[in-house]
Coordinates of C-alpha atoms in Angstrom, one line a residue:
X819 CA 51.7 9.4 -34.7
X820 CA 51.7 13.1 -34.0
X821 CA 50.4 12.4 -30.5
X822 CA 53.4 10.1 -29.9
X823 CA 55.7 12.8 -31.0
X824 CA 54.0 15.3 -28.6
X825 CA 54.0 12.8 -25.7
X826 CA 57.7 12.0 -26.1
X827 CA 58.5 15.7 -26.4
X828 CA 56.5 16.3 -23.2
X829 CA 58.3 13.6 -21.3
X830 CA 61.7 15.0 -22.4
X831 CA 60.6 18.5 -21.4
X832 CA 59.3 17.4 -18.0
X833 CA 62.4 15.3 -17.2
X834 CA 64.8 18.1 -18.3
X835 CA 63.1 20.8 -16.3
X836 CA 62.7 18.6 -13.3
X837 CA 66.4 17.6 -13.3
X838 CA 67.4 21.2 -13.8
X839 CA 65.3 22.2 -10.8
X840 CA 67.0 19.6 -8.8
X841 CA 70.4 20.6 -10.0
X842 CA 69.9 24.2 -9.1
X843 CA 68.7 23.2 -5.6
X844 CA 71.4 20.5 -4.9
X845 CA 74.4 22.0 -6.7
X846 CA 74.0 25.7 -6.4
X847 CA 76.7 26.0 -3.7
X848 CA 79.4 24.9 -6.1
X849 CA 79.2 21.3 -5.0
X850 CA 80.3 18.5 -7.3
X851 CA 78.8 15.0 -7.1
X852 CA 81.1 12.3 -8.4
X853 CA 79.2 9.5 -10.2
X854 CA 82.0 7.6 -12.1
X855 CA 85.3 9.0 -10.9
X856 CA 86.5 11.7 -13.2
X857 CA 84.5 10.3 -16.1
X858 CA 81.0 11.5 -15.0
X859 CA 80.2 14.2 -12.3
X860 CA 77.3 16.5 -11.6
X861 CA 78.1 20.2 -11.3
X862 CA 76.0 23.2 -12.1
X863 CA 76.9 25.5 -15.0
X864 CA 74.8 28.2 -16.6
X865 CA 75.6 28.2 -20.4
X866 CA 74.8 31.4 -22.4
X867 CA 76.2 29.8 -25.6
X868 CA 75.8 26.7 -27.7
X869 CA 77.7 23.5 -27.2
X870 CA 81.0 24.1 -25.4
X871 CA 79.7 27.7 -24.6
X872 CA 80.5 28.7 -28.2
X873 CA 78.9 32.0 -29.1
X874 CA 78.1 33.1 -25.6
X875 CA 77.7 36.7 -26.8
X876 CA 74.9 35.7 -29.2
X877 CA 72.4 34.0 -26.8
X878 CA 69.5 35.6 -28.6
X879 CA 70.5 33.9 -31.9
X880 CA 70.3 30.5 -30.2
X881 CA 66.7 31.5 -29.0
X882 CA 65.8 32.2 -32.7
X883 CA 67.4 28.9 -33.9
X884 CA 65.6 26.9 -31.1
X885 CA 62.3 28.5 -32.1
X886 CA 62.9 27.7 -35.8
X887 CA 63.8 24.1 -34.9
X888 CA 60.6 23.7 -32.8
X889 CA 58.5 25.0 -35.7
X890 CA 60.2 22.9 -38.3
X891 CA 60.1 19.6 -36.3
X892 CA 56.5 20.2 -35.5
X893 CA 55.5 20.7 -39.1
X894 CA 57.4 17.6 -40.2
X895 CA 56.0 15.6 -37.2
X896 CA 52.4 16.2 -38.3
X897 CA 53.1 14.1 -41.5
X898 CA 54.9 11.2 -39.8
X899 CA 53.2 7.8 -39.7
X900 CA 56.5 5.8 -38.9
X901 CA 57.0 4.9 -35.3
X902 CA 60.9 5.2 -35.4
X903 CA 60.5 8.7 -36.9
X904 CA 58.0 9.6 -34.2
X905 CA 60.4 8.6 -31.5
X906 CA 63.3 10.5 -33.2
X907 CA 61.3 13.6 -33.8
X908 CA 59.7 13.6 -30.3
X909 CA 63.2 13.5 -28.8
X910 CA 64.4 16.3 -30.9
X911 CA 61.2 18.3 -30.3
X912 CA 61.5 17.9 -26.6
X913 CA 65.1 18.9 -26.5
X914 CA 64.7 21.9 -28.7
X915 CA 61.6 23.0 -26.8
X916 CA 63.2 22.9 -23.4
X917 CA 66.3 24.7 -24.6
X918 CA 63.9 27.4 -26.2
X919 CA 62.2 27.8 -22.8
X920 CA 65.5 28.2 -21.1
X921 CA 66.5 30.9 -23.6
X922 CA 63.2 32.7 -23.2
X923 CA 62.5 32.6 -19.5
X924 CA 65.8 32.1 -17.6
X925 CA 68.1 34.8 -16.3
X926 CA 69.5 37.2 -17.4
X927 CA 66.3 37.9 -19.4
X928 CA 63.9 37.2 -22.2
X929 CA 65.7 35.6 -25.3
X930 CA 69.0 35.9 -23.4
X931 CA 68.5 33.2 -20.9
X932 CA 71.1 30.7 -20.0
X933 CA 70.7 27.0 -20.3
X934 CA 71.2 25.0 -17.0
X935 CA 73.8 22.3 -17.6
X936 CA 74.8 19.9 -14.8
X937 CA 76.1 16.6 -16.3
X938 CA 79.9 16.9 -16.6
X939 CA 81.4 14.4 -19.1
X940 CA 85.1 14.1 -17.9
X941 CA 85.6 17.9 -18.1
X942 CA 85.1 17.8 -21.9
X943 CA 81.6 19.4 -21.7
X944 CA 78.7 19.9 -19.4
X945 CA 75.2 19.1 -20.6
X946 CA 71.7 18.2 -19.4
X947 CA 68.8 15.8 -20.2
X948 CA 67.7 17.8 -23.3
X949 CA 71.1 17.5 -24.7
X950 CA 70.9 13.7 -24.3
X951 CA 67.5 13.7 -26.0
X952 CA 68.8 15.9 -28.9
X953 CA 71.9 13.7 -29.5
X954 CA 70.0 10.4 -29.4
X955 CA 67.1 11.9 -31.5
X956 CA 69.5 13.3 -34.2
X957 CA 71.4 10.0 -34.1
X958 CA 68.1 8.1 -34.8
X959 CA 67.3 10.5 -37.6
X960 CA 70.7 9.9 -39.2
X961 CA 70.3 6.2 -38.9
X962 CA 66.8 6.3 -40.4
X963 CA 68.1 8.4 -43.3
X964 CA 71.0 6.0 -44.0
X965 CA 68.7 3.0 -43.8
X966 CA 66.2 4.8 -46.2
X967 CA 63.2 4.6 -43.7
X968 CA 60.5 6.9 -45.0
X969 CA 58.6 9.4 -42.7
X970 CA 55.4 7.7 -43.7
X971 CA 54.9 4.0 -43.7
X972 CA 54.4 2.4 -47.1
X973 CA 51.0 2.3 -48.7
X974 CA 49.1 -0.8 -47.7
X975 CA 50.6 -0.8 -44.2
X976 CA 48.8 0.1 -41.0
X977 CA 51.2 2.3 -39.2
X978 CA 49.5 1.7 -35.8
X979 CA 49.5 -2.1 -36.0
X980 CA 52.6 -2.4 -38.2
X981 CA 50.9 -5.1 -40.3
X982 CA 50.1 -5.3 -44.0
X983 CA 46.4 -4.5 -44.6
X984 CA 44.4 -7.0 -46.5
X985 CA 42.9 -5.4 -49.6
X986 CA 39.5 -6.8 -50.3

């Protein structure tokens, strides 16, 4: 299942970075693209902080937190044999990794980089594909915890086939 986690994370990373590249080229002149009236628009914002630009003076701390999240999720993901957990952790790992890369390699400099946001949700906040992956991934994690789904499939089950093994 670790390969599935890494694959999902790679897809999130590629999609996020590709859409950010597009946003920087298409929206850099201050243009706004309306998708659903005032509810959903595209506009380019460089976010030095966390959600809602909170803590914008502490960008380097968010780089440290993102790095810690990437390491922690990777360690946990190596033990996962449950498909739902693999999906959830892949989404979280992909979102955290792409945010870490933004913090490390975007302007204004190493560990102070701003995250590229471009999906404006009714003026409430502006996000990106990584944010969507993180929210969905964390939501799945919470649901799996509430339902008591273990990280590892139960003994006697084949996690790849999802069927009970016959013991001979």
